[in-house]
CSV table of C-alpha atoms in Angstrom, one decimal:
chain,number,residue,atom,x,y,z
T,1,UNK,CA,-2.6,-8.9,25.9
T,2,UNK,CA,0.9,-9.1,25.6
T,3,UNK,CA,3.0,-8.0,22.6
T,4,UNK,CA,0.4,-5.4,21.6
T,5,UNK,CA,1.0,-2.8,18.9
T,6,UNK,CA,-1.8,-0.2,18.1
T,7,UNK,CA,-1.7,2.0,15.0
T,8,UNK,CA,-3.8,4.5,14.4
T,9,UNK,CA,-4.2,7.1,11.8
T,10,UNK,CA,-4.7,10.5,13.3
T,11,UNK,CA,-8.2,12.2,13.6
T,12,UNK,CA,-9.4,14.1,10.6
T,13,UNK,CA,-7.1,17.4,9.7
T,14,UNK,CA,-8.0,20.5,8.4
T,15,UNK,CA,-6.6,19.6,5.1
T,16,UNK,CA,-7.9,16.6,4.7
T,17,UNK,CA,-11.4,18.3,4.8
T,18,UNK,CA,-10.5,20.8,2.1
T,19,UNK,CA,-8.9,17.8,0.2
T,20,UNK,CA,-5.3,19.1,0.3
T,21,UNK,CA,-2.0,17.2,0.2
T,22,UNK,CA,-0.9,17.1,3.4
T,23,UNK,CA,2.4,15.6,3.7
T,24,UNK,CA,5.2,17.1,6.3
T,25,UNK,CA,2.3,20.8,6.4
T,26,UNK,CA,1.3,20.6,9.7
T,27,UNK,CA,-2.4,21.8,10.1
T,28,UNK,CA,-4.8,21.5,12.9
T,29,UNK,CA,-7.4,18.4,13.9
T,30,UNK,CA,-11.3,19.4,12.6
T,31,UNK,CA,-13.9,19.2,15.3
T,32,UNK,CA,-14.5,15.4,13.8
T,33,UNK,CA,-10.3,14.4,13.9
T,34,UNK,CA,-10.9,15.8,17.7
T,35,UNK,CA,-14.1,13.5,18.2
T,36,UNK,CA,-12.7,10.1,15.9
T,37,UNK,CA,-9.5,10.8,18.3
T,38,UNK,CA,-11.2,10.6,21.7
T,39,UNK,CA,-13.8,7.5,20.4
T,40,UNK,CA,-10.6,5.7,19.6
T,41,UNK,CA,-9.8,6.2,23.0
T,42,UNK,CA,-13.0,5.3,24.7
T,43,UNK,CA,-13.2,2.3,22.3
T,44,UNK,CA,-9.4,0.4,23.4
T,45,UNK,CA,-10.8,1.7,27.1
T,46,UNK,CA,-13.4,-0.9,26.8
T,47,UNK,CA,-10.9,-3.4,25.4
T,48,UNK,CA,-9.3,-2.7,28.6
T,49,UNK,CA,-5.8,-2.0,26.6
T,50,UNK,CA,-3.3,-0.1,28.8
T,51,UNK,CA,-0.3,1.7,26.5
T,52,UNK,CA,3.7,0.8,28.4
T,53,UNK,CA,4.9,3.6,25.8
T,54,UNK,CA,3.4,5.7,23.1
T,55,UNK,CA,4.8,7.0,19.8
T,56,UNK,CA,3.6,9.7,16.9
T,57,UNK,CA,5.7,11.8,14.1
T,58,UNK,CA,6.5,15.3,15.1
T,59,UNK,CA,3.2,16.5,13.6
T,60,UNK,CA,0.2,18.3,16.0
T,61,UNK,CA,-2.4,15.8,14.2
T,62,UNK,CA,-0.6,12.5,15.5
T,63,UNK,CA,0.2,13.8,19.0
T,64,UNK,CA,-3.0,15.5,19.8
T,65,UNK,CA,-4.3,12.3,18.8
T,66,UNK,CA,-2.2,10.4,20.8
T,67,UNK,CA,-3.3,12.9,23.6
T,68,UNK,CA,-6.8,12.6,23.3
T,69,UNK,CA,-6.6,8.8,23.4
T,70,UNK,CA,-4.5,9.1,26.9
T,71,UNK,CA,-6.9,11.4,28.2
T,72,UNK,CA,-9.8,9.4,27.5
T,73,UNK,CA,-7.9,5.9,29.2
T,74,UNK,CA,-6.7,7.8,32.2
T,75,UNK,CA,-3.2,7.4,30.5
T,76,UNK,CA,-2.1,11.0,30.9
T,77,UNK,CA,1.5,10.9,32.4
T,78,UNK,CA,1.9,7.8,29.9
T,79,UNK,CA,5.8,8.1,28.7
T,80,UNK,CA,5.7,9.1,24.9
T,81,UNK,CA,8.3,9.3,22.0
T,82,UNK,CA,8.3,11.5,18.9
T,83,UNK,CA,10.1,11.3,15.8
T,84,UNK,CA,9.9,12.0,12.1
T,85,UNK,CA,10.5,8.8,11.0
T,86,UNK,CA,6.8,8.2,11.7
T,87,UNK,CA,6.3,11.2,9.7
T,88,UNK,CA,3.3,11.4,6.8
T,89,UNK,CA,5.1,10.9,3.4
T,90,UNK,CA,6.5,14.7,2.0
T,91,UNK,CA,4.5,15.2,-0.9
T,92,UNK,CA,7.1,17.7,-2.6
T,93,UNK,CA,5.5,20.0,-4.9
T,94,UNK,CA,2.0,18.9,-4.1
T,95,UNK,CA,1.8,19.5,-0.9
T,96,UNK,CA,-0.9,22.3,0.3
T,97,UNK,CA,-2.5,21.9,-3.1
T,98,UNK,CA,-5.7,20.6,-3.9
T,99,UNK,CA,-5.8,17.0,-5.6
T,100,UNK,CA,-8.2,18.6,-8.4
T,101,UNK,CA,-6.0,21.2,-8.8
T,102,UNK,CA,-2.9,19.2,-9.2
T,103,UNK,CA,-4.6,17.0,-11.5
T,104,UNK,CA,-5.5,20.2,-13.7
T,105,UNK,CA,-2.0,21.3,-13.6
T,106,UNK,CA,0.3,17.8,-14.5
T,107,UNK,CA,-2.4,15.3,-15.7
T,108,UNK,CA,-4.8,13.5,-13.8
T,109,UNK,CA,-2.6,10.2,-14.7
T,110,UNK,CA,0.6,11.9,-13.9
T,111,UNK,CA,-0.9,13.0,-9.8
T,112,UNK,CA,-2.0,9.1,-9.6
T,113,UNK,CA,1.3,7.6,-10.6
T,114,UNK,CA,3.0,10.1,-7.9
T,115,UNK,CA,-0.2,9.5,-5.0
T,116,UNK,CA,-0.2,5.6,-5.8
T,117,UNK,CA,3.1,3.9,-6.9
T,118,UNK,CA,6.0,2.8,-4.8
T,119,UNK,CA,8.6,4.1,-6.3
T,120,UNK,CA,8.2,7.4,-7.8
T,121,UNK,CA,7.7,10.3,-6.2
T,122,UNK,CA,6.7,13.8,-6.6
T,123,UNK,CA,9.0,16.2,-7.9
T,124,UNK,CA,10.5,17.4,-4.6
T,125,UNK,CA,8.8,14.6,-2.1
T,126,UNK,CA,9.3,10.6,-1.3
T,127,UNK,CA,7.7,7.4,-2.5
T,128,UNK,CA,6.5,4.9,-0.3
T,129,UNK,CA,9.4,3.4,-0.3
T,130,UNK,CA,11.7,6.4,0.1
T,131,UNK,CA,9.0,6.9,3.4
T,132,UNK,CA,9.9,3.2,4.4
T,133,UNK,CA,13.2,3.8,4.3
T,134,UNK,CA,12.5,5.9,7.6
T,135,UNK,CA,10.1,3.9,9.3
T,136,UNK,CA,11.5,0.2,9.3
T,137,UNK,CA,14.8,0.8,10.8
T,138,UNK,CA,12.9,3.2,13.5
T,139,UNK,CA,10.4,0.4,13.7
T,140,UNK,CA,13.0,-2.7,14.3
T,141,UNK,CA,15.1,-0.6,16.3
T,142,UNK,CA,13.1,1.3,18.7
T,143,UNK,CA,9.5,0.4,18.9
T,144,UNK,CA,9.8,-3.2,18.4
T,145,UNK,CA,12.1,-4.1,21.0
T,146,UNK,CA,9.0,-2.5,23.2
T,147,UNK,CA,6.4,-4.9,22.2
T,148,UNK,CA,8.6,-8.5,22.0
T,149,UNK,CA,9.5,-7.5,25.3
T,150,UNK,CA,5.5,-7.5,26.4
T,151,UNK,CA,5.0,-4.1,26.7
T,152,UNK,CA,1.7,-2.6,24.8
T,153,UNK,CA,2.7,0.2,22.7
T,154,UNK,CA,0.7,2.9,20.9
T,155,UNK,CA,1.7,4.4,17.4
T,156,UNK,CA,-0.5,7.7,16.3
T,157,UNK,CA,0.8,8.4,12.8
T,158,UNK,CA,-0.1,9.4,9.4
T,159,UNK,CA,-1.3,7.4,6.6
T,160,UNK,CA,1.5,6.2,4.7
T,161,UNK,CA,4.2,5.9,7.2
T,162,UNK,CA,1.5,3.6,8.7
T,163,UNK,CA,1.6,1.7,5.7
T,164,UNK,CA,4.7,1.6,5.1
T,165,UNK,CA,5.2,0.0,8.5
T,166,UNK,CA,1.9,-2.4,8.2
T,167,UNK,CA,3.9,-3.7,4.7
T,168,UNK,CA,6.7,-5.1,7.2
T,169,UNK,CA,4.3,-6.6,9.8
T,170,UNK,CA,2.0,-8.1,7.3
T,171,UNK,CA,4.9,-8.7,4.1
T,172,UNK,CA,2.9,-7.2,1.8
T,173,UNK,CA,4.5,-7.1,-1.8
T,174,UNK,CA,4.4,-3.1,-3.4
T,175,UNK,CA,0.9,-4.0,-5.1
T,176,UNK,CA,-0.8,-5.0,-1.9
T,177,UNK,CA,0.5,-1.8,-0.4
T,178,UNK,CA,-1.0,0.9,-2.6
T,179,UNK,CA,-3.9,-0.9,-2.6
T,180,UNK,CA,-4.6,-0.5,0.9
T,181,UNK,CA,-6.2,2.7,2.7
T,182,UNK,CA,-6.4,3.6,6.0
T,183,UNK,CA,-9.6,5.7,7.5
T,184,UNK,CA,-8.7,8.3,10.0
T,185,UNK,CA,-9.1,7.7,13.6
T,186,UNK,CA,-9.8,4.2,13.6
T,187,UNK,CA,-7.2,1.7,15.8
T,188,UNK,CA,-5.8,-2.1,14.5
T,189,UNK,CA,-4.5,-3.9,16.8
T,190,UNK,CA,-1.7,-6.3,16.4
T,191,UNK,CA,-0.4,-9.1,19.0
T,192,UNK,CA,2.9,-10.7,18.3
T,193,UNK,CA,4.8,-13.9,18.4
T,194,UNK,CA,8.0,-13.7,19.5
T,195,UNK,CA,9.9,-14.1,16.9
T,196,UNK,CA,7.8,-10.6,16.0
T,197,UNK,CA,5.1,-12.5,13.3
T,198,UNK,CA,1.7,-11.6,13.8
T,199,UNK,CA,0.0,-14.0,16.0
T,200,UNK,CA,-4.0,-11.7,15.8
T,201,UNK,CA,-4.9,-8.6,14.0
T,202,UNK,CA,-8.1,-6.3,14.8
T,203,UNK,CA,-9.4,-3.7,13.1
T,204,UNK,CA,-11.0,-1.6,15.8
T,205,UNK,CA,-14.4,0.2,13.8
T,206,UNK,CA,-15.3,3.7,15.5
């Protein structure tokens, strides 16, 4: 399978348990986030997918995630990059609250204009797009060059830096975008043309 990129929202957090905004907070993987993590890893096993290079944010959820799927494919001196461009979206004021309590505090409507549009974000924090603005160039200029040269490559992030990098590969317009959720743990895989298009996408259910 050559030109393979694998995203994968990390395994279940703390915080997403307790319904908390997450952002750059860095709690730990719940006994699910550990299990989603290592059935990601048996399940692109059985595809019989072997990761060139591996890449998360700077945050314990994406790498132990990353870990546990190396573990499980034998992968376990498999080189591996960190960076906070791939870093969850900073949610500013919200973050460590709970999303009912935020909505008691500023307005149900005013916490879904900041959680869903693309443009503004909460007081303190980044959009979408200010979280794009970090991922695409680290995306074109570091792990893309991986996969057009044939390598399969592995990116364990968060949920809207994943999405801000799946509107690039899949030019989605800002509607499409917000639109779209990610479940935790669960691996799509992408193989590329070369002129970096998507030739097959595959969601991989857990």
């Amino acid at each position: 399978m050559a030109r393979t990129l694998v995203l994968i929202r990390h395994g279940q957090s703390e915080w997403n348990l307790k319904n908390l905004f997450t952002g750059w907070r860095d709690p730990v993987l719940t006994d699910k986030g550990h299990e989603e993590a290592i059935l990601a890893g048996k399940r692109l096993k059985a595809l019989g997918l072997q990761f060139d290079i591996t890449f998360t944010s700077v945050l314990q959820r994406a790498q132990v995630t990353c870990q546990h799927i190396l573990d499980e494919m034998g992968q376990t001196m498999c080189k591996s990059m960190s960076n906070q461009a791939l870093n969850e979206r900073d949610y500013g004021v919200l973050s460590g609250l709970n999303k009912d309590d935020a909505c008691k505090k500023w307005g149900e409507e005013q916490v879904y204009v900041w959680r869903r549009s693309y443009e503004i974000p909460p007081p303190g924090g980044e959009s979408l797009r200010d979280t794009g603005a970090r991922v695409w160039p680290y995306y074109i200029h570091i792990i893309q060059p991986y996969v057009l040269r044939g390598n399969t490559v592995l990116v364990a992030a968060h949920g809207n830096s994943l999405r801000a990098l799946m509107m690039a590969l899949e030019g989605l317009n800002n509607q499409d975008i917000i639109k779209k959720e990610l479940a935790t743990g669960v691996p799509i895989i992408y193989q590329l043309n070369t002129d970096s298009s998507i030739a097959r996408k595959k969601i991989v259910e857990v």
